[in-house]
CSV table of C-alpha atoms in Angstrom, one decimal:
chain,number,residue,atom,x,y,z
A,69,MET,CA,76.9,8.5,20.5
A,70,ALA,CA,78.4,5.4,21.1
A,71,PHE,CA,74.9,3.5,21.4
A,72,LEU,CA,74.1,4.9,17.6
A,73,ASP,CA,75.7,1.8,16.1
A,74,ASN,CA,73.3,-0.7,17.7
A,75,PRO,CA,70.4,-1.2,15.7
A,76,ALA,CA,68.2,-2.2,18.2
A,77,ILE,CA,68.3,0.8,20.2
A,78,ILE,CA,67.9,3.1,17.0
A,79,LEU,CA,64.8,0.9,16.1
A,80,ALA,CA,63.3,1.5,20.0
A,81,HIS,CA,64.3,4.8,19.3
A,82,ILE,CA,62.0,5.0,16.2
A,83,ARG,CA,59.1,3.2,18.1
A,84,GLN,CA,59.0,5.1,21.2
A,85,SER,CA,58.8,8.4,18.9
A,86,HIS,CA,56.0,7.4,16.8
A,87,VAL,CA,54.2,6.4,19.5
A,88,THR,CA,54.4,9.2,21.4
A,89,SER,CA,53.5,11.6,18.4
A,90,ASP,CA,51.1,9.6,16.8
A,91,ASP,CA,47.4,9.0,18.3
A,92,THR,CA,46.5,6.4,15.4
A,93,GLY,CA,48.5,3.7,16.2
A,94,MET,CA,49.1,3.0,13.2
A,95,CYS,CA,53.1,3.8,13.0
A,96,GLU,CA,53.3,1.5,16.1
A,97,MET,CA,52.0,-1.2,14.0
A,98,VAL,CA,54.5,-0.6,11.3
A,99,LEU,CA,57.2,-1.9,13.5
A,100,ILE,CA,56.7,-5.0,14.7
A,101,ASP,CA,58.8,-8.0,16.2
A,102,HIS,CA,59.6,-9.7,13.2
A,103,ASP,CA,61.6,-6.0,12.1
A,104,VAL,CA,64.3,-7.0,14.6
A,105,ASP,CA,66.4,-9.9,13.3
A,106,LEU,CA,67.1,-11.6,16.7
A,107,GLU,CA,69.8,-13.4,15.1
A,108,LYS,CA,72.0,-10.2,13.9
A,109,CYS,CA,71.4,-8.4,17.4
A,110,HIS,CA,72.7,-11.7,19.3
A,111,SER,CA,75.7,-11.7,16.9
A,112,SER,CA,76.4,-7.6,17.5
A,113,ALA,CA,76.2,-8.2,21.2
A,114,ALA,CA,78.7,-11.6,21.2
A,115,SER,CA,81.2,-9.5,18.8
A,116,ALA,CA,80.4,-6.1,21.1
A,117,GLY,CA,81.2,-8.3,24.3
A,118,GLY,CA,84.9,-8.2,23.2
A,119,SER,CA,85.9,-4.5,23.2
A,120,SER,CA,85.6,-2.2,26.0
A,121,SER,CA,82.8,0.3,25.3
A,122,GLY,CA,80.7,-2.8,24.6
A,123,GLY,CA,81.6,-4.7,27.4
A,124,SER,CA,80.7,-2.0,29.6
A,125,PHE,CA,77.4,-1.5,28.1
A,126,VAL,CA,76.5,-5.5,28.2
A,127,ASP,CA,77.9,-5.8,31.8
A,128,GLY,CA,75.8,-2.5,32.8
A,129,SER,CA,72.5,-4.1,31.5
A,130,GLY,CA,72.7,-7.5,32.9
A,131,GLY,CA,73.3,-9.3,29.7
A,132,GLY,CA,73.6,-8.9,25.9
A,133,ASP,CA,70.4,-11.4,25.3
A,134,GLY,CA,68.3,-9.5,27.7
A,135,GLN,CA,69.5,-5.9,26.5
A,136,THR,CA,68.6,-7.1,22.7
A,137,CYS,CA,65.1,-8.5,23.3
A,138,ASP,CA,64.4,-5.4,25.8
A,139,LEU,CA,65.0,-3.1,23.4
A,140,SER,CA,63.2,-4.6,20.4
A,141,GLN,CA,60.0,-3.5,22.0
A,142,SER,CA,59.1,0.0,23.3
A,143,VAL,CA,56.9,1.0,26.4
A,144,ASP,CA,53.4,1.1,25.6
A,145,ILE,CA,53.0,5.2,26.3
A,146,THR,CA,49.8,6.5,25.9
A,147,SER,CA,48.9,10.2,25.9
A,148,SER,CA,45.6,12.0,27.4
A,149,TRP,CA,43.0,14.3,26.4
A,150,ASP,CA,44.6,16.6,28.2
A,151,PHE,CA,48.2,16.2,26.5
A,152,GLY,CA,49.6,19.5,25.3
A,153,ILE,CA,46.7,21.8,27.3
A,154,ARG,CA,47.2,23.6,30.0
A,155,ARG,CA,44.4,23.9,32.4
A,156,ARG,CA,43.2,27.3,33.6
A,157,SER,CA,44.1,28.2,37.1
A,158,ASN,CA,41.4,28.7,39.8
A,159,THR,CA,41.8,32.4,39.4
A,160,ALA,CA,41.6,32.9,35.6
A,161,GLN,CA,37.9,31.3,36.1
A,162,ARG,CA,36.9,32.8,39.0
A,163,LEU,CA,37.7,36.6,37.1
A,164,GLU,CA,36.0,35.3,34.1
A,165,ARG,CA,32.5,34.0,36.7
A,166,LEU,CA,32.9,37.8,38.0
A,167,ARG,CA,32.7,39.2,35.1
A,168,LYS,CA,29.8,37.4,33.6
A,169,GLU,CA,28.2,38.6,36.7
A,170,ARG,CA,29.1,41.9,36.2
A,171,GLN,CA,27.6,42.0,32.4
A,172,ASN,CA,24.4,40.6,34.2
A,173,GLN,CA,24.1,43.4,36.4
A,174,ILE,CA,24.1,46.1,34.0
A,175,LYS,CA,20.8,44.7,32.2
A,176,CYS,CA,19.1,44.7,35.5
A,177,LYS,CA,17.6,47.9,37.5
A,178,ASN,CA,16.9,48.0,41.0
A,179,ILE,CA,14.0,50.7,42.0
A,180,GLN,CA,13.5,51.4,45.6
A,181,TRP,CA,9.9,51.3,46.5
A,182,LYS,CA,9.1,54.3,48.6
A,183,GLU,CA,6.0,54.9,50.6
A,184,ARG,CA,3.7,57.7,49.5
A,185,SER,CA,3.8,60.8,51.7
A,186,SER,CA,1.1,62.9,51.1
A,187,SER,CA,-2.2,61.5,50.2
A,188,GLN,CA,-4.2,62.5,47.1
A,189,SER,CA,-7.8,62.4,46.1
A,190,ALA,CA,-9.5,59.8,43.7
A,191,ASP,CA,-9.9,62.5,41.3
A,192,ASP,CA,-6.1,63.1,40.8
A,193,LEU,CA,-5.3,59.7,41.1
A,194,SER,CA,-7.8,59.3,37.7
A,195,SER,CA,-6.3,62.4,36.1
A,196,LEU,CA,-2.7,60.2,36.2
A,197,PHE,CA,-4.5,57.5,34.5
A,198,GLU,CA,-7.0,58.5,32.3
A,199,LYS,CA,-8.9,56.5,30.5
A,200,LYS,CA,-9.5,56.6,26.4
A,201,ASP,CA,-11.5,55.5,24.3
A,202,PHE,CA,-10.1,54.3,21.6
A,203,LYS,CA,-13.4,53.5,19.1
A,204,ASP,CA,-13.9,57.4,18.6
A,205,ARG,CA,-10.9,57.8,17.1
A,206,PRO,CA,-11.1,59.1,13.5
A,207,ARG,CA,-10.2,56.1,11.2
A,208,SER,CA,-7.1,56.7,8.4
A,209,THR,CA,-8.4,57.6,5.0
A,210,GLY,CA,-5.0,55.3,3.7
A,211,SER,CA,-5.7,52.8,1.2
A,212,LYS,CA,-6.8,49.0,2.4
A,213,SER,CA,-4.3,46.2,2.4
A,214,THR,CA,-4.5,43.6,-0.5
A,215,LEU,CA,-5.2,41.2,2.3
A,216,SER,CA,-8.4,43.4,4.0
A,217,LEU,CA,-10.1,43.3,0.3
A,218,ARG,CA,-9.9,39.9,0.0
A,219,LEU,CA,-11.1,39.0,3.3
A,220,GLU,CA,-14.4,41.5,2.7
A,221,GLN,CA,-14.2,39.9,-0.9
A,222,CYS,CA,-15.3,36.1,0.8
A,223,PRO,CA,-16.7,36.2,3.9
A,224,GLN,CA,-18.3,32.9,3.9
A,225,GLN,CA,-14.6,31.6,4.8
A,226,LEU,CA,-14.6,33.2,7.9
A,227,ASN,CA,-17.6,32.0,9.0
A,228,ASN,CA,-16.9,28.1,7.5
A,229,PRO,CA,-17.1,26.0,10.4
A,230,PHE,CA,-15.2,23.6,8.0
A,231,ASN,CA,-12.1,24.8,7.8
A,232,GLU,CA,-10.2,22.4,9.8
A,233,TYR,CA,-10.6,20.0,6.3
A,234,SER,CA,-9.2,22.9,3.9
A,235,LYS,CA,-6.1,21.4,4.3
A,236,PHE,CA,-6.9,18.5,2.1
A,237,ASP,CA,-7.8,20.3,-0.6
A,238,GLY,CA,-5.4,18.8,-3.3
A,239,LYS,CA,-6.2,22.0,-6.2
A,240,GLY,CA,-2.9,23.8,-5.5
A,241,HIS,CA,-0.7,20.8,-5.2
A,242,VAL,CA,-1.4,19.0,-8.6
A,243,GLY,CA,1.5,18.0,-9.9
A,244,THR,CA,4.0,18.3,-7.3
A,245,THR,CA,1.8,15.7,-4.8
A,246,ALA,CA,-0.2,12.7,-5.4
A,247,THR,CA,-4.3,13.9,-5.3
A,248,LYS,CA,-7.3,12.3,-6.5
A,249,LYS,CA,-10.3,14.0,-8.5
A,250,ILE,CA,-14.1,12.8,-7.6
A,251,ASP,CA,-17.2,14.2,-8.6
A,252,VAL,CA,-19.3,13.9,-6.0
A,253,TYR,CA,-23.6,14.0,-6.3
A,254,LEU,CA,-25.0,16.0,-3.8
A,255,SER,CA,-28.9,14.5,-2.4
A,256,MET,CA,-29.4,17.2,-0.1
A,257,GLN,CA,-29.9,19.8,-3.3
A,258,SER,CA,-32.8,20.6,-5.4
A,259,THR,CA,-34.0,18.5,-8.4
A,260,GLN,CA,-32.6,20.3,-10.9
A,261,GLU,CA,-29.1,21.1,-9.1
A,262,LYS,CA,-28.4,17.9,-8.0
A,263,LEU,CA,-27.9,16.0,-11.6
A,264,HIS,CA,-24.7,18.3,-11.8
A,265,PRO,CA,-21.7,17.2,-9.9
A,266,MET,CA,-19.4,18.6,-8.0
A,267,THR,CA,-15.5,18.5,-8.5
A,268,VAL,CA,-13.3,17.6,-5.6
A,269,VAL,CA,-9.7,17.2,-5.4
A,270,THR,CA,-8.6,15.8,-2.4
A,271,MET,CA,-5.2,14.3,-1.1
A,272,ALA,CA,-4.4,11.0,-1.9
A,273,ASN,CA,-3.4,10.5,1.8
A,274,ALA,CA,-6.7,11.4,2.9
A,275,ARG,CA,-9.1,9.5,4.7
A,276,VAL,CA,-13.1,8.8,4.0
A,277,HIS,CA,-14.1,11.4,6.6
A,278,ASP,CA,-11.5,14.0,5.9
A,279,LEU,CA,-13.1,13.6,2.4
A,280,ILE,CA,-16.7,14.3,3.5
A,281,GLY,CA,-15.1,17.3,5.9
A,282,LEU,CA,-13.5,18.7,2.4
A,283,ILE,CA,-17.0,18.3,0.7
A,284,CYS,CA,-18.9,20.1,3.3
A,285,TRP,CA,-16.1,23.0,3.6
A,286,GLN,CA,-16.3,23.4,-0.5
A,287,TYR,CA,-19.9,23.4,-0.6
A,288,THR,CA,-20.2,25.8,2.2
A,289,SER,CA,-17.4,28.0,0.7
A,290,GLU,CA,-19.2,27.9,-3.0
A,291,GLY,CA,-22.6,29.7,-1.0
A,292,ARG,CA,-24.7,26.6,-2.1
A,293,GLU,CA,-28.0,25.7,-0.7
A,294,PRO,CA,-29.4,24.7,1.9
A,295,LYS,CA,-27.1,24.8,4.3
A,296,LEU,CA,-25.3,22.0,6.0
A,297,THR,CA,-25.3,20.5,9.6
A,298,GLU,CA,-22.2,21.4,11.0
A,299,ASN,CA,-21.6,17.9,12.3
A,300,VAL,CA,-19.5,15.9,9.5
A,301,ASN,CA,-20.4,12.5,11.3
A,302,THR,CA,-24.2,13.7,9.8
A,303,TYR,CA,-22.9,12.3,6.3
A,304,CYS,CA,-21.6,9.9,4.5
A,305,LEU,CA,-20.2,8.6,1.4
A,306,HIS,CA,-22.2,6.3,-1.0
A,307,ILE,CA,-21.2,4.8,-4.9
A,308,ALA,CA,-23.0,6.4,-7.4
A,309,GLU,CA,-23.7,5.9,-10.9
A,310,ASP,CA,-22.5,8.0,-13.7
A,311,ASP,CA,-25.8,10.4,-13.9
A,312,GLY,CA,-25.9,10.9,-10.3
A,313,GLU,CA,-28.0,7.5,-8.5
A,314,VAL,CA,-27.1,6.2,-5.4
A,315,ASP,CA,-26.6,2.6,-5.7
A,316,THR,CA,-27.9,1.7,-2.2
A,317,ASP,CA,-27.1,-1.9,-3.0
A,318,PHE,CA,-23.9,-1.2,-1.6
A,319,PRO,CA,-23.0,-0.1,2.5
A,320,PRO,CA,-21.4,3.6,2.7
A,321,LEU,CA,-17.7,3.8,2.3
A,322,ASP,CA,-15.7,3.1,5.4
A,323,SER,CA,-14.9,6.8,7.5
A,324,ASN,CA,-11.7,5.1,8.5
A,325,GLU,CA,-10.6,3.8,5.4
A,326,PRO,CA,-8.0,6.0,3.1
A,327,ILE,CA,-9.6,7.3,-0.1
A,328,HIS,CA,-7.0,6.2,-2.1
A,329,LYS,CA,-8.2,2.4,-1.4
A,330,PHE,CA,-11.1,2.6,-3.5
A,331,GLY,CA,-11.2,3.3,-7.1
A,332,PHE,CA,-14.3,4.8,-7.6
A,333,SER,CA,-14.5,8.7,-9.7
A,334,THR,CA,-18.1,9.2,-8.8
A,335,LEU,CA,-19.5,9.1,-5.2
A,336,ALA,CA,-22.9,10.7,-3.5
A,337,LEU,CA,-23.1,12.6,-0.8
A,338,VAL,CA,-25.6,11.4,1.5
A,339,GLU,CA,-27.5,12.1,5.2
A,340,LYS,CA,-27.4,9.4,7.3
A,341,TYR,CA,-29.6,10.8,9.8
A,342,SER,CA,-28.4,8.9,12.3
A,343,SER,CA,-25.7,11.5,14.6
A,344,PRO,CA,-26.9,13.3,17.9
A,345,GLY,CA,-29.3,16.1,18.1
A,346,LEU,CA,-31.1,15.2,15.1
A,347,GLY,CA,-34.9,13.7,15.1
A,348,PRO,CA,-35.4,10.4,13.1
A,349,LYS,CA,-36.3,10.5,9.4
A,350,GLN,CA,-37.4,7.6,7.7
A,351,SER,CA,-35.7,6.6,4.3
A,352,LEU,CA,-38.4,5.0,1.6
A,353,PHE,CA,-37.0,2.1,-0.5
A,354,VAL,CA,-39.2,-0.1,-2.8
A,355,ARG,CA,-38.5,-3.5,-3.1
A,356,ILE,CA,-38.4,-5.1,-6.5
A,357,ASN,CA,-37.9,-8.8,-6.8
A,358,ALA,CA,-36.5,-10.4,-10.1
A,359,ALA,CA,-35.8,-13.7,-11.6
A,360,HIS,CA,-32.5,-13.2,-10.5
A,361,GLY,CA,-32.6,-11.6,-7.3
A,362,PHE,CA,-33.8,-8.3,-5.6
A,363,SER,CA,-33.2,-4.4,-5.9
A,364,LEU,CA,-33.9,-1.5,-3.3
A,365,ILE,CA,-35.3,1.4,-5.2
A,366,PRO,CA,-35.1,4.6,-3.2
A,367,VAL,CA,-38.0,7.1,-3.2
A,368,ASP,CA,-38.4,10.3,-2.1
A,369,SER,CA,-41.9,9.9,-1.4
A,370,LEU,CA,-45.0,8.0,-1.5
A,371,LYS,CA,-46.6,10.4,-4.3
A,372,VAL,CA,-44.2,9.1,-6.9
A,373,THR,CA,-45.9,7.1,-9.7
A,374,MET,CA,-44.8,3.5,-10.1
A,375,LYS,CA,-43.4,4.0,-14.1
A,376,GLU,CA,-41.0,5.7,-12.6
A,377,ILE,CA,-40.1,3.3,-10.0
A,378,LEU,CA,-40.5,1.0,-12.8
A,379,GLN,CA,-38.0,2.9,-15.1
A,380,LYS,CA,-35.6,2.7,-11.7
A,381,ALA,CA,-35.9,-0.9,-11.4
A,382,LEU,CA,-35.2,-1.5,-15.2
A,383,LYS,CA,-32.2,0.5,-15.2
A,384,LYS,CA,-30.2,-1.1,-12.4
A,385,ARG,CA,-31.4,-4.2,-14.0
A,386,LYS,CA,-29.8,-2.8,-17.4
A,387,GLY,CA,-33.1,-2.9,-19.2
A,388,SER,CA,-35.5,-0.4,-21.3
A,389,GLN,CA,-38.9,-0.7,-22.1
A,390,LYS,CA,-37.6,1.3,-25.7
A,391,GLY,CA,-37.8,-0.3,-29.4
A,392,SER,CA,-38.7,-3.6,-30.3
A,393,GLY,CA,-37.1,-5.0,-26.7
A,394,PRO,CA,-38.5,-7.1,-24.0
A,395,MET,CA,-41.5,-5.5,-22.2
A,396,TYR,CA,-41.7,-5.6,-18.3
A,397,ARG,CA,-44.5,-5.1,-16.2
A,398,LEU,CA,-44.3,-4.9,-12.1
A,399,GLU,CA,-47.0,-7.0,-10.2
A,400,LYS,CA,-47.6,-6.9,-6.7
A,401,GLN,CA,-45.8,-9.8,-4.4
A,402,THR,CA,-49.4,-10.7,-2.6
A,403,GLU,CA,-51.0,-10.5,-6.2
A,404,PRO,CA,-49.2,-12.3,-9.0
A,405,ASN,CA,-50.4,-12.4,-12.7
A,406,LEU,CA,-52.1,-8.8,-12.1
A,407,PRO,CA,-50.4,-5.7,-13.8
A,408,VAL,CA,-49.8,-2.8,-11.9
A,409,ASP,CA,-51.1,0.7,-13.4
A,410,LEU,CA,-48.4,2.3,-14.2
A,411,ASP,CA,-50.2,5.6,-13.7
A,412,SER,CA,-51.2,5.2,-9.9
A,413,THR,CA,-49.0,6.0,-7.2
A,414,LEU,CA,-47.2,4.3,-4.6
A,415,GLU,CA,-49.5,5.6,-2.0
A,416,SER,CA,-52.3,3.8,-3.6
A,417,GLN,CA,-50.7,0.3,-3.9
A,418,GLY,CA,-50.5,0.0,-0.1
A,419,THR,CA,-47.9,-2.4,-0.7
A,420,MET,CA,-44.1,-1.6,-0.4
A,421,GLU,CA,-42.9,-5.2,-2.3
A,422,PHE,CA,-43.6,-5.5,-6.0
A,423,CYS,CA,-42.1,-8.4,-8.8
A,424,LEU,CA,-40.9,-7.5,-12.2
A,425,VAL,CA,-42.0,-9.6,-15.0
A,426,ARG,CA,-41.2,-10.0,-18.3
A,427,GLU,CA,-43.9,-9.8,-21.1
A,428,ASN,CA,-43.9,-13.0,-23.0
A,429,ARG,CA,-44.8,-11.4,-26.2
A,430,ILE,CA,-44.9,-13.1,-29.8
A,431,SER,CA,-43.6,-11.2,-32.6
A,432,GLY,CA,-42.3,-11.9,-36.3
A,433,GLU,CA,-39.4,-9.3,-36.1
A,434,LYS,CA,-36.9,-10.9,-33.8
A,435,VAL,CA,-36.0,-13.5,-32.0
A,436,GLU,CA,-34.8,-12.2,-28.6
A,437,ILE,CA,-32.0,-14.4,-26.4
A,438,ASP,CA,-31.4,-13.9,-23.1
A,439,PRO,CA,-28.9,-16.3,-21.2
A,440,VAL,CA,-29.9,-17.5,-17.7
A,441,THR,CA,-26.8,-18.4,-15.8
A,442,ASN,CA,-26.9,-20.8,-13.3
A,443,GLN,CA,-25.5,-18.4,-10.2
A,444,LYS,CA,-24.7,-21.7,-8.2
A,445,THR,CA,-22.3,-22.8,-10.9
A,446,SER,CA,-21.1,-19.9,-11.7
A,447,THR,CA,-20.4,-16.6,-10.2
A,448,LYS,CA,-17.4,-15.0,-12.3
A,449,PHE,CA,-18.9,-12.0,-14.0
A,450,TRP,CA,-16.1,-12.0,-16.9
A,451,ILE,CA,-17.8,-15.6,-18.3
A,452,ARG,CA,-21.7,-14.5,-18.5
A,453,GLN,CA,-22.8,-14.3,-21.9
A,454,LYS,CA,-24.5,-11.2,-23.2
A,455,PRO,CA,-28.1,-11.1,-24.4
A,456,ILE,CA,-28.2,-11.0,-28.1
A,457,SER,CA,-31.3,-10.1,-31.2
A,458,ILE,CA,-31.9,-11.4,-34.4
A,459,ASP,CA,-33.5,-10.3,-37.3
A,460,SER,CA,-36.1,-13.0,-38.7
A,461,ASP,CA,-34.8,-11.6,-41.9
A,462,LEU,CA,-31.4,-12.8,-40.9
A,463,LEU,CA,-32.6,-16.3,-39.4
A,464,CYS,CA,-32.3,-19.1,-41.6
A,465,ALA,CA,-33.2,-22.7,-39.6
A,466,CYS,CA,-34.4,-23.9,-36.3
A,467,ASP,CA,-33.4,-27.8,-36.0
A,468,LEU,CA,-33.7,-30.2,-33.7
A,469,VAL,CA,-29.9,-31.5,-33.0
A,470,GLU,CA,-30.1,-34.0,-30.4
A,471,GLU,CA,-32.9,-36.0,-27.8
A,472,LYS,CA,-31.7,-38.3,-25.2
A,473,SER,CA,-34.2,-38.2,-22.9
A,474,PRO,CA,-37.6,-36.3,-22.0
A,475,SER,CA,-35.7,-34.1,-19.9
A,476,HIS,CA,-33.1,-33.2,-21.8
A,477,ALA,CA,-32.8,-32.3,-25.7
A,478,ILE,CA,-31.1,-29.7,-27.9
A,479,PHE,CA,-31.5,-27.7,-30.8
A,480,LYS,CA,-29.8,-25.3,-33.2
A,481,LEU,CA,-30.7,-21.9,-34.3
A,482,THR,CA,-28.9,-20.8,-37.6
A,483,TYR,CA,-28.4,-17.2,-38.7
A,484,LEU,CA,-26.6,-15.2,-41.2
A,485,SER,CA,-23.8,-12.8,-39.9
A,486,ASN,CA,-21.3,-11.2,-42.0
A,487,HIS,CA,-22.2,-13.6,-44.9
A,488,ASP,CA,-21.5,-16.4,-43.1
A,489,TYR,CA,-23.8,-18.9,-41.1
A,490,LYS,CA,-23.3,-18.9,-37.4
A,491,ALA,CA,-25.1,-21.7,-35.4
A,492,LEU,CA,-26.2,-21.5,-31.8
A,493,TYR,CA,-27.2,-24.6,-29.3
A,494,PHE,CA,-29.6,-24.2,-26.8
A,495,GLU,CA,-30.6,-27.3,-24.1
A,496,CYS,CA,-33.7,-27.5,-22.6
A,497,ASP,CA,-36.4,-30.4,-21.8
A,498,ALA,CA,-37.7,-32.1,-24.7
A,499,ALA,CA,-41.0,-31.1,-24.8
A,500,THR,CA,-40.1,-27.3,-24.4
A,501,VAL,CA,-37.9,-27.7,-27.5
A,502,ASN,CA,-40.2,-29.1,-29.3
A,503,GLU,CA,-42.8,-26.7,-28.9
A,504,ILE,CA,-39.6,-23.6,-29.6
A,505,VAL,CA,-38.5,-25.6,-33.0
A,506,LEU,CA,-42.4,-25.9,-34.1
A,507,LYS,CA,-43.0,-22.5,-33.8
A,508,VAL,CA,-39.8,-20.9,-35.0
A,509,ASN,CA,-40.1,-23.1,-37.8
A,510,TYR,CA,-43.7,-21.4,-38.7
A,511,ILE,CA,-42.6,-18.1,-38.5
A,512,LEU,CA,-39.9,-18.7,-40.5
A,513,GLU,CA,-42.3,-20.3,-43.6
A,514,SER,CA,-44.4,-18.2,-43.1
A,515,ARG,CA,-41.8,-15.2,-43.8
A,516,ALA,CA,-39.4,-17.1,-46.7
A,517,SER,CA,-36.7,-14.6,-46.1
A,518,THR,CA,-34.1,-14.5,-49.0
A,519,SER,CA,-31.1,-15.8,-46.3
A,520,ARG,CA,-33.3,-18.8,-45.8
A,521,ALA,CA,-33.7,-19.4,-49.3
A,522,ASP,CA,-29.6,-18.8,-49.7
A,523,TYR,CA,-29.1,-21.4,-47.1
A,524,PHE,CA,-31.1,-24.4,-47.8
A,525,ALA,CA,-29.5,-24.0,-51.9
A,526,GLN,CA,-26.3,-24.2,-50.5
A,527,LYS,CA,-26.7,-26.9,-48.3
A,528,GLN,CA,-28.3,-28.5,-51.3
A,529,ARG,CA,-25.6,-28.2,-53.3
A,530,LYS,CA,-23.2,-29.5,-50.8
A,531,LEU,CA,-25.2,-32.4,-50.5
A,532,ASN,CA,-25.4,-32.8,-54.1
A,533,ARG,CA,-21.7,-32.6,-54.5
A,534,ARG,CA,-21.0,-35.3,-51.6
A,535,THR,CA,-23.7,-37.6,-53.6
A,536,SER,CA,-21.7,-37.2,-56.6
A,537,PHE,CA,-18.6,-37.7,-55.0
A,538,SER,CA,-20.0,-41.3,-53.2
A,539,PHE,CA,-21.3,-42.5,-56.6
A,540,GLN,CA,-18.1,-41.8,-58.6
A,541,LYS,CA,-16.3,-43.5,-55.9
A,542,ASP,CA,-19.0,-46.7,-55.9
A,543,LYS,CA,-18.5,-46.8,-59.7
A,544,LYS,CA,-14.8,-46.9,-60.1
A,545,SER,CA,-14.7,-49.6,-57.2
A,546,GLY,CA,-17.4,-51.9,-59.1
A,547,GLN,CA,-15.1,-51.5,-62.4
């Protein structure tokens, strides 16, 4: 109790108590070296040297300065993980191990093997373990479960060789998981059935190969005919038109690509004829050469008529043989200027390559304008002009605008559109321009339409106003 008046001793005692009871070390950081005022400690030690109690303390400790500095810091005391925990003795551990062994022995039963004393015949042994036939036992007359009824109603599901691809069916995941809806035309079906697509909902993370397997699984589950080959690699997916026509100008979709990479909503399932185990099968294609490229028209047999081939070629070229539009014909590649009979078959032609030729017909009812795009200078589809048609009654004038050289000239067509006169400019060689202007003017003069008369009347009024204005201006300047 004599040392409680010394602040250094009290501070060291508090520090040491916090260190031994605090594992985090935060309490030790609160009391740092600067918390001890060394000057006060020196002064208190000096004043304690005159008294008997203070002198005995200083003498016993070996100096006031050393005692003060030593008491300002506490001894680094750290506690181990076993602090406050008494380890179990070896006897207790051994008793616990014996107890667990006895519990494990209760679960096991030892049976002693004994040799057979008396010999038994084969009949006696067979009677001990008699074989029973469970097939002859009467079946229970209870009600069938819902699962059994479903399995009896859908026998195709059990025998479907494409069951592994059913996990990509997204019909039950619409709204919860990313799915993709695709209309698939089946080229292997009959003529009437393949006109109607089969709607397939697939998971968005599926590959093209997985989609082909899902199509085959749904095709087999619905009981469609004819039956498919059990090898998925036999089939491929092609881009198709909205009416089901396969676009053979593009290659099939890559089987390893994810389906969400393609934005097509209409595809066609086509047999490749290239998988192992299948015999070769010829695919017939007719080449149709046109002014701006060629098209490959698939045909089923050589018995197809040339009229059907022409219709398919015009469909690819977005043309038509109906109405008053331009007319087309087919010519053999080896025999130009000789039209092909459209009622004849492909087999009778002796060739698989033809030319699509537009017929030049003169008509006084309409003027058809089909722009020709230079493929070398313009390859972007959004800047191409669309073909237009102008009635002869709306056509007002055809004038030569400029003739720079024999190889370059410009003419203008003026027509009425929504109560306003518009002009179209064309450029070509001088000889062709002069011929077009001459023929179009012959047609316009022979028809004498109301639009043409109004156009020239309006043009004459503008000329009169311009002449009158210039005359008045000259008259005023002369005065």
